[in-house]
mmCIF file of C-alpha atoms and ligand atoms in Angstrom:
data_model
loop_
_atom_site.group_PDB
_atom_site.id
_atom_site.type_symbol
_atom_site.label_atom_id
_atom_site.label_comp_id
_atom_site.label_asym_id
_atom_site.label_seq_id
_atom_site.Cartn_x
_atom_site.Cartn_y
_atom_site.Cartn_z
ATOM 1 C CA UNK A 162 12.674 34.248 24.447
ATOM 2 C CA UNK A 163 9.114 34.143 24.602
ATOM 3 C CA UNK A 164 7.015 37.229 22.989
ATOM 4 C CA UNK A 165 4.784 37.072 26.005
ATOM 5 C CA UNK A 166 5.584 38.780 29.340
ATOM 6 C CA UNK A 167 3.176 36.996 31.519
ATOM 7 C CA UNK A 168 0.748 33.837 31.006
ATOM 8 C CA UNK A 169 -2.449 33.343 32.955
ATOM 9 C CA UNK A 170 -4.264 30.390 32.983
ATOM 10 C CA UNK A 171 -7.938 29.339 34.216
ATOM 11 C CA UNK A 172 -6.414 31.292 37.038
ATOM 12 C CA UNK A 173 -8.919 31.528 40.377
ATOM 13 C CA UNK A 174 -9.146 33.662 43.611
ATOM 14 C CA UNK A 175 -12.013 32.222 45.839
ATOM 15 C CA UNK A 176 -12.085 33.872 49.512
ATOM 16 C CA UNK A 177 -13.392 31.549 52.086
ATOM 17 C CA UNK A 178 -16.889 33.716 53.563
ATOM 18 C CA UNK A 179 -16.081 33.847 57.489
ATOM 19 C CA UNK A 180 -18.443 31.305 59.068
ATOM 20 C CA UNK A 181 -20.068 32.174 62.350
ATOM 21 C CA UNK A 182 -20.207 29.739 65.494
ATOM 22 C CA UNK A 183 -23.430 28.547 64.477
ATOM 23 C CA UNK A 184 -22.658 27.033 60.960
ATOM 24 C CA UNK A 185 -19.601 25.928 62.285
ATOM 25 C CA UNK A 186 -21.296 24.208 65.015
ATOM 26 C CA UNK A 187 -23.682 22.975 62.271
ATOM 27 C CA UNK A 188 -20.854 21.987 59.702
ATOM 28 C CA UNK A 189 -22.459 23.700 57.296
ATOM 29 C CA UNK A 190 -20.782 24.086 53.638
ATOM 30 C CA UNK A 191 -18.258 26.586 53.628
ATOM 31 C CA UNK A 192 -19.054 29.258 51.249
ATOM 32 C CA UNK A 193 -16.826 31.179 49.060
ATOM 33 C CA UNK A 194 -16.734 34.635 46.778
ATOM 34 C CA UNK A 195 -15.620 33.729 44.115
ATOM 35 C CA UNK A 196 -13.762 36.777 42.865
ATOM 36 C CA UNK A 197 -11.760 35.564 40.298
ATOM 37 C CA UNK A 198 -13.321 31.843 38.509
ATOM 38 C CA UNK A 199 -11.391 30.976 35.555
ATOM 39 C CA UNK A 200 -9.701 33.689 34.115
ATOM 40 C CA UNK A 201 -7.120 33.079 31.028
ATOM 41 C CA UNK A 202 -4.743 35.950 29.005
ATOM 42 C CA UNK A 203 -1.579 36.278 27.255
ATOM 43 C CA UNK A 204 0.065 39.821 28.125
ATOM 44 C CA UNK A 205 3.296 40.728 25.618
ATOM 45 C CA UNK A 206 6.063 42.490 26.078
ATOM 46 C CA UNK A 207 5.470 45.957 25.437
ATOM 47 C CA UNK A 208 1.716 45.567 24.988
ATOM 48 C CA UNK A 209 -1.011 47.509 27.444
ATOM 49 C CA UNK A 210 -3.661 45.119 28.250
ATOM 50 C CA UNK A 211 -6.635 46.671 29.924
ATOM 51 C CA UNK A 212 -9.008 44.814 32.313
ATOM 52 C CA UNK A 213 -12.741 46.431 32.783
ATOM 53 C CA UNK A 214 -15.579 46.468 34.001
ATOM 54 C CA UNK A 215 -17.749 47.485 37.259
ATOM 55 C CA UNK A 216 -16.745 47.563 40.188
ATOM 56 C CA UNK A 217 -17.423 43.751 41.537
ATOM 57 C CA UNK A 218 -15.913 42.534 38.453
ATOM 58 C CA UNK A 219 -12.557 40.603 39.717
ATOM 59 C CA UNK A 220 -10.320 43.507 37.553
ATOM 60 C CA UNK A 221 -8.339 44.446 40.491
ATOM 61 C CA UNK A 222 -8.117 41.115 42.512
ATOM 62 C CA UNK A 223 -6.961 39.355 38.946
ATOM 63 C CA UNK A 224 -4.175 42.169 38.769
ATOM 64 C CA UNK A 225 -3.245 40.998 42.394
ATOM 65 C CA UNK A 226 -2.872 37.497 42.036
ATOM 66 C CA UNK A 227 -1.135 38.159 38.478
ATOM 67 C CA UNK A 228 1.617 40.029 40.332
ATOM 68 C CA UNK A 229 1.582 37.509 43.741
ATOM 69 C CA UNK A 230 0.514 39.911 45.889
ATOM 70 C CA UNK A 231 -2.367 37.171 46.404
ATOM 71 C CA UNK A 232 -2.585 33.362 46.287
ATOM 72 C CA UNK A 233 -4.454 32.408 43.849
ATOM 73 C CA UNK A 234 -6.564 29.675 44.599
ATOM 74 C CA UNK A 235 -6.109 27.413 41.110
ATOM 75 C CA UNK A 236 -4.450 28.263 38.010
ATOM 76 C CA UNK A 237 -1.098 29.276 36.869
ATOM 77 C CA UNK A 238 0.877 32.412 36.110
ATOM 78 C CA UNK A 239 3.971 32.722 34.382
ATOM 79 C CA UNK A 240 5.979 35.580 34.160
ATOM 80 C CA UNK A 241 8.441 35.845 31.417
ATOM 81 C CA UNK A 242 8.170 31.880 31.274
ATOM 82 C CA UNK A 243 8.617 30.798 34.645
ATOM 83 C CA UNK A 244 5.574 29.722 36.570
ATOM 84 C CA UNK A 245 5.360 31.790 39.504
ATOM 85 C CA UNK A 246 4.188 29.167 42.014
ATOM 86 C CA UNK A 247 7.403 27.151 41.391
ATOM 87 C CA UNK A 248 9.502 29.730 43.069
ATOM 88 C CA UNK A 249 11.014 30.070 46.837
ATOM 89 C CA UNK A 250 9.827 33.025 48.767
ATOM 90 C CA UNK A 251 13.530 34.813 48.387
ATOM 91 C CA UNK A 252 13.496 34.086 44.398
ATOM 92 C CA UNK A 253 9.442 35.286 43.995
ATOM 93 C CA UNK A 254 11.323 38.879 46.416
ATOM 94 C CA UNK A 255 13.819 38.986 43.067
ATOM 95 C CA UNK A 256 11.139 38.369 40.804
ATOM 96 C CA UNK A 257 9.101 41.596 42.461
ATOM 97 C CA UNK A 258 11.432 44.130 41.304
ATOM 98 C CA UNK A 259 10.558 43.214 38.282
ATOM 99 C CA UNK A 260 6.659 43.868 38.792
ATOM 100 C CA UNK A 261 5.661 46.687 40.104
ATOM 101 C CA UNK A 262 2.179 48.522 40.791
ATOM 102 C CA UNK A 263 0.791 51.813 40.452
ATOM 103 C CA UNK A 264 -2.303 52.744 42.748
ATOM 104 C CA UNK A 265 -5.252 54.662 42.829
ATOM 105 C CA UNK A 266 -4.877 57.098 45.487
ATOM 106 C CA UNK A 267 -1.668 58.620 45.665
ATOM 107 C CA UNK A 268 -1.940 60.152 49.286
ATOM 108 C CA UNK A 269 -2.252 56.613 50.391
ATOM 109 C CA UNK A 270 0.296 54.576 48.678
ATOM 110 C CA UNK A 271 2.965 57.457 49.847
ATOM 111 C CA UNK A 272 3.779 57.668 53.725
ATOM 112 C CA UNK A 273 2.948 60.967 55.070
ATOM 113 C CA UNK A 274 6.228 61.073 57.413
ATOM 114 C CA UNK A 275 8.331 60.371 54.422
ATOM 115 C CA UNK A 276 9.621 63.451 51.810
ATOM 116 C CA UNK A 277 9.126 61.938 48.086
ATOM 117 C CA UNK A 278 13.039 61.610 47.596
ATOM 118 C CA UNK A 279 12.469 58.587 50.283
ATOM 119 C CA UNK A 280 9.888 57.540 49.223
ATOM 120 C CA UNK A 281 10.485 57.112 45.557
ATOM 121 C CA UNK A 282 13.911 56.114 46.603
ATOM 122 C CA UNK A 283 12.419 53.170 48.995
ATOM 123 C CA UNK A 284 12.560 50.455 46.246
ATOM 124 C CA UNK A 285 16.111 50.811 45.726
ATOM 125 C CA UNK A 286 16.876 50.550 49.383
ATOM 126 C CA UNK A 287 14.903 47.039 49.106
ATOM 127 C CA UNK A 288 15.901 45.544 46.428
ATOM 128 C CA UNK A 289 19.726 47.102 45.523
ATOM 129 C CA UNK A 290 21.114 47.000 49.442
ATOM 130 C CA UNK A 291 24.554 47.555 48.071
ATOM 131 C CA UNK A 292 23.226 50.656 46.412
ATOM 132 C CA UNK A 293 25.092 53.900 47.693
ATOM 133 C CA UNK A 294 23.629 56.761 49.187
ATOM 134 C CA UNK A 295 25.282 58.910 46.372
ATOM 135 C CA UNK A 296 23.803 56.563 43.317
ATOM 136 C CA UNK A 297 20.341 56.258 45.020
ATOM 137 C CA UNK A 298 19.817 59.908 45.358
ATOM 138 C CA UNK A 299 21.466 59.810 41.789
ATOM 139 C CA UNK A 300 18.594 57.798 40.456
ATOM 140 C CA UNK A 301 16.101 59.175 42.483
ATOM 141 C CA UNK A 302 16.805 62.887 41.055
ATOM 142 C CA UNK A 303 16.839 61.547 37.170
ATOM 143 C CA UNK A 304 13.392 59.774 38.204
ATOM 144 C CA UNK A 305 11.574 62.571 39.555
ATOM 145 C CA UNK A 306 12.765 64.256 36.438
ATOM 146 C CA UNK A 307 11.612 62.176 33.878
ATOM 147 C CA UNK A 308 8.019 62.341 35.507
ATOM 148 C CA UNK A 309 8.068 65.670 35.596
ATOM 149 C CA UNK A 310 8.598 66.558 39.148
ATOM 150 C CA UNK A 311 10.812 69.392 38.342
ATOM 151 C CA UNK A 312 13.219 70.898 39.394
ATOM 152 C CA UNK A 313 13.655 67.382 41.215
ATOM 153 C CA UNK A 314 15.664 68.838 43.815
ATOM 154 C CA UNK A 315 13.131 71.097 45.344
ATOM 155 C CA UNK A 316 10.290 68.215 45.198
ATOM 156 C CA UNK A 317 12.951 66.176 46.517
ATOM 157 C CA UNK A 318 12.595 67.224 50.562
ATOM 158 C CA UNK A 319 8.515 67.884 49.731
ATOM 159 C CA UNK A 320 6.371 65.848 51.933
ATOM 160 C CA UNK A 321 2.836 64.486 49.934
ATOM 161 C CA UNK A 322 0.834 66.681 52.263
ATOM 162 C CA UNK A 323 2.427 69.822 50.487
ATOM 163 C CA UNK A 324 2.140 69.028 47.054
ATOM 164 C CA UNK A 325 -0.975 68.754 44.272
ATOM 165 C CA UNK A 326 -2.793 65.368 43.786
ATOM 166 C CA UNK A 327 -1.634 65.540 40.096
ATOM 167 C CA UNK A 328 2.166 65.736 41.966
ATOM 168 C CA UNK A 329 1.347 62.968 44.288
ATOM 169 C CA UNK A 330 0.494 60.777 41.643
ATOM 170 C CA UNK A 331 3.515 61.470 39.341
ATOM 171 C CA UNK A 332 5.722 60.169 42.692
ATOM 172 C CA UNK A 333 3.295 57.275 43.084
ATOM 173 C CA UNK A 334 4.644 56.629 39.136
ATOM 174 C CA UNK A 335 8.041 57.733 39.779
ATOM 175 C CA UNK A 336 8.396 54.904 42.932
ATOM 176 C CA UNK A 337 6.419 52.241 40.951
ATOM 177 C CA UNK A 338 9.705 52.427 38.126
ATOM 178 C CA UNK A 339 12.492 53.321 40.019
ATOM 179 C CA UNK A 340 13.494 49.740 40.046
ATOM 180 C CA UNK A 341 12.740 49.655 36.256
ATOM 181 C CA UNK A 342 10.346 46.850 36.130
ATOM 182 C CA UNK A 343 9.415 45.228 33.450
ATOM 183 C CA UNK A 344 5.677 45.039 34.522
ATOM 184 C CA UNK A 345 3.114 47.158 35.725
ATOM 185 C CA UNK A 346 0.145 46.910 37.297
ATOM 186 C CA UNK A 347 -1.968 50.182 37.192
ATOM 187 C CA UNK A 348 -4.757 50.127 39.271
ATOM 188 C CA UNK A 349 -7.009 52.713 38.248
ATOM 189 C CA UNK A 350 -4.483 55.191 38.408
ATOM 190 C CA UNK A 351 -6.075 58.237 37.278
ATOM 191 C CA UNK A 352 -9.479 57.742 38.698
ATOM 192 C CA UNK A 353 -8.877 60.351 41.561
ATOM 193 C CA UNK A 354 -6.903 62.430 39.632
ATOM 194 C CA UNK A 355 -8.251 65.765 39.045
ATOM 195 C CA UNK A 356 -10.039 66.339 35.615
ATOM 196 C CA UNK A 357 -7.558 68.353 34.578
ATOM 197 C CA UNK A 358 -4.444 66.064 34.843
ATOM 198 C CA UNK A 359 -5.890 62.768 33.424
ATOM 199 C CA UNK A 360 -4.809 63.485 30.044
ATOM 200 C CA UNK A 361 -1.368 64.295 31.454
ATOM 201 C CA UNK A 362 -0.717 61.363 33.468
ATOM 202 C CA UNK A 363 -2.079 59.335 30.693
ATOM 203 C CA UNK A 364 0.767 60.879 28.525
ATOM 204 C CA UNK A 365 3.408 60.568 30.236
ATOM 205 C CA UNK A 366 2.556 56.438 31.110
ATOM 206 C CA UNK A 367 2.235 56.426 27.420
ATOM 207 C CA UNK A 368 5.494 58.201 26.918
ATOM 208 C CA UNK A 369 7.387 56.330 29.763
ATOM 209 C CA UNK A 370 6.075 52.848 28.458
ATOM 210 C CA UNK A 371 7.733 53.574 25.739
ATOM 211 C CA UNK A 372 11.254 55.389 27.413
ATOM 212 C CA UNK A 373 11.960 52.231 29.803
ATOM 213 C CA UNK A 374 9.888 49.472 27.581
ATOM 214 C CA UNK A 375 7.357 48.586 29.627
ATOM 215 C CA UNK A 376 4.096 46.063 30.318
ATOM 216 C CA UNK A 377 1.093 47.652 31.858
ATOM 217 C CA UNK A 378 -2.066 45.609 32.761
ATOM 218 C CA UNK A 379 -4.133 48.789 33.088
ATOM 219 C CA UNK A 380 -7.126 48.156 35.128
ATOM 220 C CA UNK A 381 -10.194 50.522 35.108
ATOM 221 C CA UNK A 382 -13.666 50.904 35.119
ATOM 222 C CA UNK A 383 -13.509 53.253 32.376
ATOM 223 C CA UNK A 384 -13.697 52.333 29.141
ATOM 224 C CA UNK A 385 -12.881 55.957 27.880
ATOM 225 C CA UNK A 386 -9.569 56.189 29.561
ATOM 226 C CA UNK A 387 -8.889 52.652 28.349
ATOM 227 C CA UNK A 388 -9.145 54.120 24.911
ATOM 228 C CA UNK A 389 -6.083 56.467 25.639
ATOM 229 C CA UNK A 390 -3.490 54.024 26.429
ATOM 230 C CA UNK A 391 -4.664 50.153 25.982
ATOM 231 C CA UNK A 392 -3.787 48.040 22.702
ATOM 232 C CA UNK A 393 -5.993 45.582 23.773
ATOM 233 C CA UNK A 394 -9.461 45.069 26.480
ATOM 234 C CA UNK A 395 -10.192 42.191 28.152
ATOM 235 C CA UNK A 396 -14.191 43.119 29.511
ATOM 236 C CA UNK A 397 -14.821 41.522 32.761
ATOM 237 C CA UNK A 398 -18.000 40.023 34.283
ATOM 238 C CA UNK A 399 -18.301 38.776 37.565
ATOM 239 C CA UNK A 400 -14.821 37.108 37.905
ATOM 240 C CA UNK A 401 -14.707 35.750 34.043
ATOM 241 C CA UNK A 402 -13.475 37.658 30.852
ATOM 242 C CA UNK A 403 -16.466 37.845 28.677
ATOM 243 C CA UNK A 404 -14.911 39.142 25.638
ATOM 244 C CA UNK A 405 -11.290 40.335 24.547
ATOM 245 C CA UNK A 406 -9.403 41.495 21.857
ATOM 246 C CA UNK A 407 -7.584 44.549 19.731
ATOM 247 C CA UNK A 408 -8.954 47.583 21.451
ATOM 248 C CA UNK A 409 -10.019 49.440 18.479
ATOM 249 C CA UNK A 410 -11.795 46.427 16.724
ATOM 250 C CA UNK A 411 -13.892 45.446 20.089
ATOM 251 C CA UNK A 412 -15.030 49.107 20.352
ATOM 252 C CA UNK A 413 -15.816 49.584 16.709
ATOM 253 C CA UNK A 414 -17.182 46.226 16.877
ATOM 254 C CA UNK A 415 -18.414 45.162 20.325
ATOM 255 C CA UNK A 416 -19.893 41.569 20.041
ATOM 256 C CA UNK A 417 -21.225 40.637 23.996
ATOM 257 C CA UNK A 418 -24.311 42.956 25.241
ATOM 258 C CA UNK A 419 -22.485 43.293 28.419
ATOM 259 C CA UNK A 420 -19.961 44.699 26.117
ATOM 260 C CA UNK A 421 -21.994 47.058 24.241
ATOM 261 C CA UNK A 422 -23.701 48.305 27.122
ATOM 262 C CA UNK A 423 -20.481 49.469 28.787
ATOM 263 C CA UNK A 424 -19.433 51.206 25.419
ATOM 264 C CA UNK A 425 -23.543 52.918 25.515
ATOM 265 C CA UNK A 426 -22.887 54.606 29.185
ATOM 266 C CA UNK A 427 -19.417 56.235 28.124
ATOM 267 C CA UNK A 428 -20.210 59.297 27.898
ATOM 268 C CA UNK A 429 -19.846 61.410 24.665
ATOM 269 C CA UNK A 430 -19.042 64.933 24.552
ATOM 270 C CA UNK A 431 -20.667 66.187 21.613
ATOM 271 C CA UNK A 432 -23.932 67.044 22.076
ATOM 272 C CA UNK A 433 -25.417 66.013 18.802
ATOM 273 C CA UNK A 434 -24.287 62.751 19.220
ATOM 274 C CA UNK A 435 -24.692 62.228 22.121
ATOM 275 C CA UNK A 436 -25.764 58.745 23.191
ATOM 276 C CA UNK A 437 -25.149 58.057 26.635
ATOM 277 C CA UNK A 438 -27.476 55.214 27.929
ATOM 278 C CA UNK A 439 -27.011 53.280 31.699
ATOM 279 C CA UNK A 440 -25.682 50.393 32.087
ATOM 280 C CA UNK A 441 -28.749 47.261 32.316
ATOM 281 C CA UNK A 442 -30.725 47.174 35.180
ATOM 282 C CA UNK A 443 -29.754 45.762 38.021
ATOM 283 C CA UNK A 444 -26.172 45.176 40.053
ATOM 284 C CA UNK A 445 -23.756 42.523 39.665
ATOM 285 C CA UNK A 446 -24.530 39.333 41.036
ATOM 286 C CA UNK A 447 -23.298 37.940 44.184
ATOM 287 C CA UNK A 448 -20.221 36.183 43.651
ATOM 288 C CA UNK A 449 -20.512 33.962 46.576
ATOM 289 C CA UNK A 450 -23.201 31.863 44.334
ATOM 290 C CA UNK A 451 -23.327 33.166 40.729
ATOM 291 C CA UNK A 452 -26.388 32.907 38.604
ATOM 292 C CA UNK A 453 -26.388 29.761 36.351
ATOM 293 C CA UNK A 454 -25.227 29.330 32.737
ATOM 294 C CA UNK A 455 -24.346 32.837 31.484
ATOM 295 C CA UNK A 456 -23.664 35.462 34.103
ATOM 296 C CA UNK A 457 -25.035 38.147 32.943
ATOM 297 C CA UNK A 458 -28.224 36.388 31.731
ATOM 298 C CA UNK A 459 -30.292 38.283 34.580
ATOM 299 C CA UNK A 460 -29.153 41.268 33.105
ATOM 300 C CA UNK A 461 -29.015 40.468 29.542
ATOM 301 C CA UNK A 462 -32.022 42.072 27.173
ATOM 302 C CA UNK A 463 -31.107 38.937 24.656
ATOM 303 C CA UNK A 464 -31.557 36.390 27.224
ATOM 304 C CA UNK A 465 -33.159 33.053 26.244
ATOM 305 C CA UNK A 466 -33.794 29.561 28.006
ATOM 306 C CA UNK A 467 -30.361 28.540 26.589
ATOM 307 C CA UNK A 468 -28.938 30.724 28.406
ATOM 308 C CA UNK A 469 -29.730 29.919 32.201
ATOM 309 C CA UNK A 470 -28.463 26.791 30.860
ATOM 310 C CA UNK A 471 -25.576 26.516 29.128
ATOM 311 C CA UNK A 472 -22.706 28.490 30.363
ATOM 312 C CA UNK A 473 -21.025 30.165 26.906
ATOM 313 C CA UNK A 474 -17.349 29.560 26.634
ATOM 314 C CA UNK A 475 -15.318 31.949 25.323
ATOM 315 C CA UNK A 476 -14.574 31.813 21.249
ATOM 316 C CA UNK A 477 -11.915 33.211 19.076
ATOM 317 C CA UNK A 478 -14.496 34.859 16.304
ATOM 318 C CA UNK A 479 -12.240 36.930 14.553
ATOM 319 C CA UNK A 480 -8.286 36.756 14.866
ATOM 320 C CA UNK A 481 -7.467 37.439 18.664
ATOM 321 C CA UNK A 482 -11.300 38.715 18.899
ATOM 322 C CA UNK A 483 -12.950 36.383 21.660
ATOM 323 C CA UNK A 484 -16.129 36.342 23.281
ATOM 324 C CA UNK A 485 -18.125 33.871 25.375
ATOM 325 C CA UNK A 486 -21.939 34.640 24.391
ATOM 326 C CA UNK A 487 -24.434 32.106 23.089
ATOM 327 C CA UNK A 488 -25.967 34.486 20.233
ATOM 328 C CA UNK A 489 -22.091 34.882 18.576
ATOM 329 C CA UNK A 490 -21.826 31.450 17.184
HETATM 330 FE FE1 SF4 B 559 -27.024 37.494 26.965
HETATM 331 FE FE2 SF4 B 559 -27.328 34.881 26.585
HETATM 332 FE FE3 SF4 B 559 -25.268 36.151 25.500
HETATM 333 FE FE4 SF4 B 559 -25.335 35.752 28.101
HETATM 334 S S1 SF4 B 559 -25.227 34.178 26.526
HETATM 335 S S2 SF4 B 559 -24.797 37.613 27.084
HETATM 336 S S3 SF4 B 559 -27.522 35.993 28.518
HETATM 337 S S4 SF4 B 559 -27.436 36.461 25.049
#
């Protein structure tokens, strides 16, 4: 058995731009945002790989077309060695339970006309048919538990409506691992959590990844709350990865400026050392017709000639520390 969960390979997600009568009439070149362009990772098992960066990035759309929720448009995936694309639609259903994904906003991942017994309960009625009512409800109860929706039986018959966002989002968990995948895709899934409960949640993923032996690719925009819970970052840039590695060694050493400047707007709670700085000027790109050579060169402070140019690859500088910049060679 392979040590790596999933494989991703020069993976892309282009969505065609709708074209109106004119340039159709026209023939004009069809035009694409290029949301994803040639994205590569190893995830293994047990390991929390973050993706980040702003929004724009590709983070979340990569996570998709990881987990098949979206054709990609080149590349491969395999998960736990078997390319994805090779499978039949009713094998790639089988594969599912085994990949499952935790949003961002609770109140709408969960029906409103459904109590959270059902709803966390759902999966099973997908994916185990043969499942009785008495072993589902079984399950369901030991879930709701284990995330800390206690006493399970009175949360059981609550609808979302009439519980706290905190609540909502340990029964968004709860449904995401009631089929006890061996993946996870978590899609920002504190970011509209109250202040309060981010710490929480973040504990109990931590303490659940390690209960039922789980994958996360943890996507976020927030390079603090990566801190809590990733082993490794993979720092996205307009649809590429622009640098990746061990978590703690790319924050205590950050190599890319696009890098550095994410790490300089995290904010920093002591006063005295405070250090908070914005993110370079300007927005990210339009993906429909990225700049040339680097990315990020309109953004970059270090930008030379070279780099309108010459499109930096990305370079293993340190064991399992790569990053795609002209000035680290
Ligand atoms: Fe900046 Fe050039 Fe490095 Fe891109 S390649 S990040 S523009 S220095």
């Amino acid at each position: 058995m392979s040590d790596y969960l999933v494989e991703v390979s020069d993976l892309k997600k282009w969505f065609p731009l709708q074209q109106d009568f004119i340039s159709r009439l026209l023939g004009r070149q069809q035009l694409f945002v290029r949301a994803v362009d040639g994205v590569s990772f190893a995830l293994k098992r047990g390991e929390v790989l973050g993706l980040a960066g702003e929004s724009g990035s590709g983070k979340t759309t990569t996570g998709r077309v990881v987990l098949r929720l979206e054709e990609p448009t080149a590349g491969t995936v395999r998960f736990d060695g078997v390319d994805l694309a090779s499978l039949g639609r009713e094998e790639l259903r089988r594969m599912r339970k085994r990949m499952q994904v935790i949003y961002q906003d609770p109140m709408a991942s969960l029906n409103p006309r459904m109590s959270l017994g059902e709803s966390i309960g759902y999966g099973l009625r997908v994916h185990f048919p043969q499942m009785s009512d008495h072993d589902r409800h079984t399950k369901v109860i030991e879930m709701m538990e284990m995330v800390g929706l206690s006493p399970a039986q009175f949360f059981y018959s609550k609808f979302p409506h009439q519980i706290s966002g905190g609540q909502r989002q340990r029964a968004v968990i709860a449904r995401a691992l009631i089929t006890h995948p061996d993946l996870v895709l978590a899609d920002e899934p504190i970011a509209m959590a109250d202040v309060s409960v981010r710490a929480l949640l973040l504990d109990l993923m931590n303490r659940l990844k390690e209960e039922l032996n789980l994958t996360y690719l943890f996507i976020t925009h927030d390079l603090a709350t990566a801190k809590y819970i990733c082993d490794r970052i993979a720092i996205l840039y307009l649809g590429r990865i622009v640098e990746m590695g061990d978590l703690r060694e790319v924050y205590a050493h950050p190599l890319h400026p696009y890098t550095r400047a994410l790490l300089d707007a995290v904010p920093v709670p002591d006063p005295h050392q405070r250090r908070q700085k914005p993110l370079p000027k300007g927005e990210i790109p339009n993906p429909i017709n990225p700049p040339s050579g680097c990315r990020f060169h309109p953004r970059c402070p270090f930008a030379t000639p070279r780099c309108a140019e010459e499109e930096p690859q990305l370079r293993e500088v340190a064991p399992g520390h790569t990053v795609a910049c002209h000035l680290v060679e």
